[in-house]
Amino acid sequence: MKKSVSAAVCLTVVHAISLLQAAVTDDVDMLGHFERRIRPVLIEHCYECHSGDNTENELRLDSHQGLLKGGLLGPAVVPSDVDASLLLGAIGYTRSDLQMPPDHKLDSSVIADFKRWISAGAPYPEIAAADEGIDTVQVSPPSSASAEVARNWWSFQPVSDPTPPQIAVAGEQMQPLDSFIRDKLNQQGIS
């Protein structure tokens, strides 16, 4: 009797772990799907008019918040609701009043990728990272001042072969690196 109860408990635990593992794997797969299939299309076809300071119809597509908030017509993406997501209607040319990109309809495989992403809840990498307590950094182009600082940073300087300082310490034989360290310590009065 005890053996059958133990076996049942073990099987239940193993089954629960496998279900959790499958859910985590699906989430990771969809984040990869977003990075491989969704973000590149948004960058190539949408960011020119709908990112940063350039937001036609008050629509930003370069952030998760922008996708959910949408623009003047409403939310661009409604997670898990393909029919309510205006973005899908626009790229699929299913609406006569809203067809994006304006010069041509995207390939049907691209539209299917968006449909799959939205159906899966429209997972977004920065949101997933925040949920796990990971800080993300928004990267912006460097200003001329920060570019100058970067060019002068020590690690961007050419490699040199300086002569080690001559430090005499009675009874010690020093390697060249030790001479540099001892010299700095002497300069700071910490010898």
mmCIF file of N, CA and C in Angstrom, residues 3-79:
data_model
loop_
_atom_site.group_PDB
_atom_site.id
_atom_site.type_symbol
_atom_site.label_atom_id
_atom_site.label_comp_id
_atom_site.label_asym_id
_atom_site.label_seq_id
_atom_site.Cartn_x
_atom_site.Cartn_y
_atom_site.Cartn_z
ATOM 1 N N LYS A 3 3.932 1.548 -0.996
ATOM 2 C CA LYS A 3 4.670 1.660 -2.250
ATOM 3 C C LYS A 3 3.801 2.261 -3.345
ATOM 4 N N SER A 4 2.536 1.871 -3.406
ATOM 5 C CA SER A 4 1.658 2.398 -4.458
ATOM 6 C C SER A 4 1.356 3.882 -4.228
ATOM 7 N N VAL A 5 1.225 4.302 -2.969
ATOM 8 C CA VAL A 5 0.988 5.719 -2.661
ATOM 9 C C VAL A 5 2.230 6.532 -3.023
ATOM 10 N N SER A 6 3.402 6.012 -2.661
ATOM 11 C CA SER A 6 4.652 6.697 -2.987
ATOM 12 C C SER A 6 4.823 6.827 -4.493
ATOM 13 N N ALA A 7 4.521 5.772 -5.208
ATOM 14 C CA ALA A 7 4.635 5.800 -6.663
ATOM 15 C C ALA A 7 3.666 6.817 -7.262
ATOM 16 N N ALA A 8 2.459 6.873 -6.742
ATOM 17 C CA ALA A 8 1.464 7.830 -7.244
ATOM 18 C C ALA A 8 1.908 9.265 -6.990
ATOM 19 N N VAL A 9 2.459 9.517 -5.811
ATOM 20 C CA VAL A 9 2.950 10.861 -5.480
ATOM 21 C C VAL A 9 4.107 11.235 -6.405
ATOM 22 N N CYS A 10 5.027 10.309 -6.607
ATOM 23 C CA CYS A 10 6.166 10.567 -7.495
ATOM 24 C C CYS A 10 5.702 10.870 -8.912
ATOM 25 N N LEU A 11 4.777 10.081 -9.414
ATOM 26 C CA LEU A 11 4.265 10.308 -10.765
ATOM 27 C C LEU A 11 3.574 11.669 -10.877
ATOM 28 N N THR A 12 2.827 12.042 -9.859
ATOM 29 C CA THR A 12 2.146 13.339 -9.866
ATOM 30 C C THR A 12 3.158 14.477 -9.892
ATOM 31 N N VAL A 13 4.201 14.376 -9.084
ATOM 32 C CA VAL A 13 5.240 15.409 -9.043
ATOM 33 C C VAL A 13 5.959 15.500 -10.385
ATOM 34 N N VAL A 14 6.326 14.371 -10.953
ATOM 35 C CA VAL A 14 7.001 14.359 -12.252
ATOM 36 C C VAL A 14 6.112 14.983 -13.323
ATOM 37 N N HIS A 15 4.842 14.660 -13.317
ATOM 38 C CA HIS A 15 3.901 15.216 -14.292
ATOM 39 C C HIS A 15 3.785 16.738 -14.131
ATOM 40 N N ALA A 16 3.691 17.209 -12.900
ATOM 41 C CA ALA A 16 3.586 18.656 -12.644
ATOM 42 C C ALA A 16 4.836 19.383 -13.120
ATOM 43 N N ILE A 17 5.999 18.810 -12.859
ATOM 44 C CA ILE A 17 7.256 19.424 -13.298
ATOM 45 C C ILE A 17 7.321 19.477 -14.812
ATOM 46 N N SER A 18 6.900 18.422 -15.486
ATOM 47 C CA SER A 18 6.940 18.423 -16.953
ATOM 48 C C SER A 18 5.995 19.472 -17.531
ATOM 49 N N LEU A 19 4.845 19.674 -16.901
ATOM 50 C CA LEU A 19 3.919 20.715 -17.371
ATOM 51 C C LEU A 19 4.517 22.103 -17.189
ATOM 52 N N LEU A 20 5.160 22.348 -16.050
ATOM 53 C CA LEU A 20 5.810 23.641 -15.815
ATOM 54 C C LEU A 20 6.932 23.867 -16.814
ATOM 55 N N GLN A 21 7.715 22.830 -17.063
ATOM 56 C CA GLN A 21 8.814 22.941 -18.017
ATOM 57 C C GLN A 21 8.291 23.272 -19.408
ATOM 58 N N ALA A 22 7.198 22.653 -19.806
ATOM 59 C CA ALA A 22 6.606 22.927 -21.119
ATOM 60 C C ALA A 22 6.134 24.365 -21.208
ATOM 61 N N ALA A 23 5.545 24.888 -20.139
ATOM 62 C CA ALA A 23 5.065 26.276 -20.143
ATOM 63 C C ALA A 23 6.230 27.247 -20.257
ATOM 64 N N VAL A 24 7.310 27.004 -19.519
ATOM 65 C CA VAL A 24 8.484 27.872 -19.581
ATOM 66 C C VAL A 24 9.101 27.816 -20.971
ATOM 67 N N THR A 25 9.207 26.625 -21.544
ATOM 68 C CA THR A 25 9.765 26.468 -22.880
ATOM 69 C C THR A 25 8.938 27.225 -23.909
ATOM 70 N N ASP A 26 7.607 27.158 -23.808
ATOM 71 C CA ASP A 26 6.745 27.888 -24.740
ATOM 72 C C ASP A 26 6.976 29.387 -24.642
ATOM 73 N N ASP A 27 7.109 29.913 -23.406
ATOM 74 C CA ASP A 27 7.363 31.341 -23.225
ATOM 75 C C ASP A 27 8.679 31.744 -23.870
ATOM 76 N N VAL A 28 9.725 30.961 -23.634
ATOM 77 C CA VAL A 28 11.032 31.262 -24.208
ATOM 78 C C VAL A 28 10.963 31.193 -25.726
ATOM 79 N N ASP A 29 10.271 30.183 -26.256
ATOM 80 C CA ASP A 29 10.126 30.050 -27.706
ATOM 81 C C ASP A 29 9.429 31.267 -28.301
ATOM 82 N N MET A 30 8.396 31.773 -27.637
ATOM 83 C CA MET A 30 7.663 32.925 -28.170
ATOM 84 C C MET A 30 8.491 34.204 -28.082
ATOM 85 N N LEU A 31 9.337 34.335 -27.074
ATOM 86 C CA LEU A 31 10.224 35.500 -27.010
ATOM 87 C C LEU A 31 11.229 35.444 -28.157
ATOM 88 N N GLY A 32 11.735 34.245 -28.431
ATOM 89 C CA GLY A 32 12.625 34.073 -29.577
ATOM 90 C C GLY A 32 11.896 34.344 -30.883
ATOM 91 N N HIS A 33 10.648 33.902 -30.967
ATOM 92 C CA HIS A 33 9.816 34.157 -32.151
ATOM 93 C C HIS A 33 9.666 35.668 -32.358
ATOM 94 N N PHE A 34 9.431 36.400 -31.272
ATOM 95 C CA PHE A 34 9.308 37.855 -31.374
ATOM 96 C C PHE A 34 10.605 38.457 -31.920
ATOM 97 N N GLU A 35 11.741 38.049 -31.364
ATOM 98 C CA GLU A 35 13.021 38.635 -31.780
ATOM 99 C C GLU A 35 13.407 38.255 -33.207
ATOM 100 N N ARG A 36 13.054 37.045 -33.634
ATOM 101 C CA ARG A 36 13.417 36.595 -34.981
ATOM 102 C C ARG A 36 12.422 37.031 -36.047
ATOM 103 N N ARG A 37 11.132 37.057 -35.712
ATOM 104 C CA ARG A 37 10.089 37.235 -36.730
ATOM 105 C C ARG A 37 9.306 38.536 -36.632
ATOM 106 N N ILE A 38 9.112 39.065 -35.433
ATOM 107 C CA ILE A 38 8.237 40.225 -35.263
ATOM 108 C C ILE A 38 9.031 41.527 -35.236
ATOM 109 N N ARG A 39 10.002 41.629 -34.318
ATOM 110 C CA ARG A 39 10.745 42.886 -34.192
ATOM 111 C C ARG A 39 11.418 43.308 -35.503
ATOM 112 N N PRO A 40 12.061 42.405 -36.255
ATOM 113 C CA PRO A 40 12.678 42.847 -37.510
ATOM 114 C C PRO A 40 11.674 43.456 -38.497
ATOM 115 N N VAL A 41 10.462 42.923 -38.548
ATOM 116 C CA VAL A 41 9.430 43.472 -39.445
ATOM 117 C C VAL A 41 9.011 44.857 -38.958
ATOM 118 N N LEU A 42 8.832 44.998 -37.652
ATOM 119 C CA LEU A 42 8.473 46.309 -37.101
ATOM 120 C C LEU A 42 9.566 47.332 -37.413
ATOM 121 N N ILE A 43 10.818 46.942 -37.239
ATOM 122 C CA ILE A 43 11.930 47.854 -37.512
ATOM 123 C C ILE A 43 11.959 48.242 -38.985
ATOM 124 N N GLU A 44 11.847 47.262 -39.860
ATOM 125 C CA GLU A 44 11.964 47.523 -41.299
ATOM 126 C C GLU A 44 10.783 48.298 -41.869
ATOM 127 N N HIS A 45 9.578 47.980 -41.419
ATOM 128 C CA HIS A 45 8.395 48.547 -42.066
ATOM 129 C C HIS A 45 7.632 49.577 -41.242
ATOM 130 N N CYS A 46 7.877 49.657 -39.935
ATOM 131 C CA CYS A 46 7.015 50.497 -39.086
ATOM 132 C C CYS A 46 7.740 51.611 -38.338
ATOM 133 N N TYR A 47 8.971 51.366 -37.914
ATOM 134 C CA TYR A 47 9.646 52.317 -37.038
ATOM 135 C C TYR A 47 9.854 53.685 -37.679
ATOM 136 N N GLU A 48 9.998 53.736 -38.983
ATOM 137 C CA GLU A 48 10.228 55.023 -39.646
ATOM 138 C C GLU A 48 9.127 56.028 -39.310
ATOM 139 N N CYS A 49 7.904 55.564 -39.216
ATOM 140 C CA CYS A 49 6.765 56.453 -38.945
ATOM 141 C C CYS A 49 6.197 56.299 -37.538
ATOM 142 N N HIS A 50 6.573 55.245 -36.830
ATOM 143 C CA HIS A 50 5.921 54.958 -35.546
ATOM 144 C C HIS A 50 6.918 54.596 -34.449
ATOM 145 N N SER A 51 7.972 55.420 -34.286
ATOM 146 C CA SER A 51 8.909 55.190 -33.186
ATOM 147 C C SER A 51 9.557 56.501 -32.777
ATOM 148 N N GLY A 52 10.090 56.515 -31.584
ATOM 149 C CA GLY A 52 10.787 57.696 -31.085
ATOM 150 C C GLY A 52 9.917 58.937 -31.128
ATOM 151 N N ASP A 53 10.478 60.014 -31.680
ATOM 152 C CA ASP A 53 9.739 61.278 -31.783
ATOM 153 C C ASP A 53 8.793 61.289 -32.976
ATOM 154 N N ASN A 54 8.959 60.344 -33.881
ATOM 155 C CA ASN A 54 8.153 60.299 -35.101
ATOM 156 C C ASN A 54 6.985 59.331 -34.886
ATOM 157 N N THR A 55 5.855 59.851 -34.426
ATOM 158 C CA THR A 55 4.722 58.978 -34.110
ATOM 159 C C THR A 55 3.475 59.438 -34.850
ATOM 160 N N GLU A 56 3.342 59.003 -36.077
ATOM 161 C CA GLU A 56 2.146 59.339 -36.849
ATOM 162 C C GLU A 56 0.921 58.741 -36.162
ATOM 163 N N ASN A 57 -0.152 59.505 -36.114
ATOM 164 C CA ASN A 57 -1.406 59.100 -35.454
ATOM 165 C C ASN A 57 -1.206 58.724 -33.986
ATOM 166 N N GLU A 58 -0.162 59.314 -33.381
ATOM 167 C CA GLU A 58 0.163 59.072 -31.970
ATOM 168 C C GLU A 58 0.399 57.594 -31.667
ATOM 169 N N LEU A 59 0.901 56.856 -32.647
ATOM 170 C CA LEU A 59 1.130 55.415 -32.500
ATOM 171 C C LEU A 59 2.621 55.132 -32.451
ATOM 172 N N ARG A 60 3.056 54.504 -31.350
ATOM 173 C CA ARG A 60 4.445 54.062 -31.213
ATOM 174 C C ARG A 60 4.462 52.540 -31.207
ATOM 175 N N LEU A 61 5.305 51.985 -32.072
ATOM 176 C CA LEU A 61 5.405 50.528 -32.160
ATOM 177 C C LEU A 61 6.766 50.021 -31.698
ATOM 178 N N ASP A 62 7.550 50.879 -31.055
ATOM 179 C CA ASP A 62 8.887 50.488 -30.619
ATOM 180 C C ASP A 62 8.961 50.108 -29.141
ATOM 181 N N SER A 63 7.804 49.922 -28.508
ATOM 182 C CA SER A 63 7.787 49.472 -27.115
ATOM 183 C C SER A 63 6.518 48.663 -26.863
ATOM 184 N N HIS A 64 6.561 47.843 -25.846
ATOM 185 C CA HIS A 64 5.392 47.038 -25.499
ATOM 186 C C HIS A 64 4.239 47.941 -25.089
ATOM 187 N N GLN A 65 4.549 48.957 -24.300
ATOM 188 C CA GLN A 65 3.518 49.898 -23.865
ATOM 189 C C GLN A 65 2.888 50.595 -25.070
ATOM 190 N N GLY A 66 3.705 50.980 -26.048
ATOM 191 C CA GLY A 66 3.182 51.628 -27.247
ATOM 192 C C GLY A 66 2.267 50.714 -28.041
ATOM 193 N N LEU A 67 2.633 49.438 -28.145
ATOM 194 C CA LEU A 67 1.797 48.472 -28.862
ATOM 195 C C LEU A 67 0.448 48.295 -28.176
ATOM 196 N N LEU A 68 0.467 48.228 -26.843
ATOM 197 C CA LEU A 68 -0.776 48.022 -26.098
ATOM 198 C C LEU A 68 -1.642 49.279 -26.067
ATOM 199 N N LYS A 69 -1.000 50.431 -25.914
ATOM 200 C CA LYS A 69 -1.746 51.689 -25.858
ATOM 201 C C LYS A 69 -2.332 52.023 -27.224
ATOM 202 N N GLY A 70 -1.523 51.813 -28.260
ATOM 203 C CA GLY A 70 -1.983 52.131 -29.603
ATOM 204 C C GLY A 70 -1.936 53.615 -29.882
ATOM 205 N N GLY A 71 -2.759 54.032 -30.843
ATOM 206 C CA GLY A 71 -2.781 55.432 -31.242
ATOM 207 C C GLY A 71 -4.180 55.985 -31.230
ATOM 208 N N LEU A 72 -4.456 56.854 -32.181
ATOM 209 C CA LEU A 72 -5.757 57.516 -32.240
ATOM 210 C C LEU A 72 -6.908 56.545 -32.481
ATOM 211 N N LEU A 73 -6.629 55.421 -33.138
ATOM 212 C CA LEU A 73 -7.693 54.461 -33.453
ATOM 213 C C LEU A 73 -7.897 53.401 -32.367
ATOM 214 N N GLY A 74 -7.006 53.354 -31.386
ATOM 215 C CA GLY A 74 -7.134 52.362 -30.325
ATOM 216 C C GLY A 74 -5.893 51.509 -30.201
ATOM 217 N N PRO A 75 -5.948 50.454 -29.382
ATOM 218 C CA PRO A 75 -4.773 49.611 -29.159
ATOM 219 C C PRO A 75 -4.331 48.898 -30.433
ATOM 220 N N ALA A 76 -3.027 48.935 -30.689
ATOM 221 C CA ALA A 76 -2.495 48.245 -31.864
ATOM 222 C C ALA A 76 -2.531 46.737 -31.652
ATOM 223 N N VAL A 77 -2.239 46.308 -30.434
ATOM 224 C CA VAL A 77 -2.212 44.878 -30.114
ATOM 225 C C VAL A 77 -3.035 44.637 -28.853
ATOM 226 N N VAL A 78 -3.920 43.665 -28.930
ATOM 227 C CA VAL A 78 -4.661 43.197 -27.757
ATOM 228 C C VAL A 78 -4.196 41.757 -27.544
ATOM 229 N N PRO A 79 -3.352 41.523 -26.510
ATOM 230 C CA PRO A 79 -2.802 40.187 -26.316
ATOM 231 C C PRO A 79 -3.879 39.105 -26.300
#
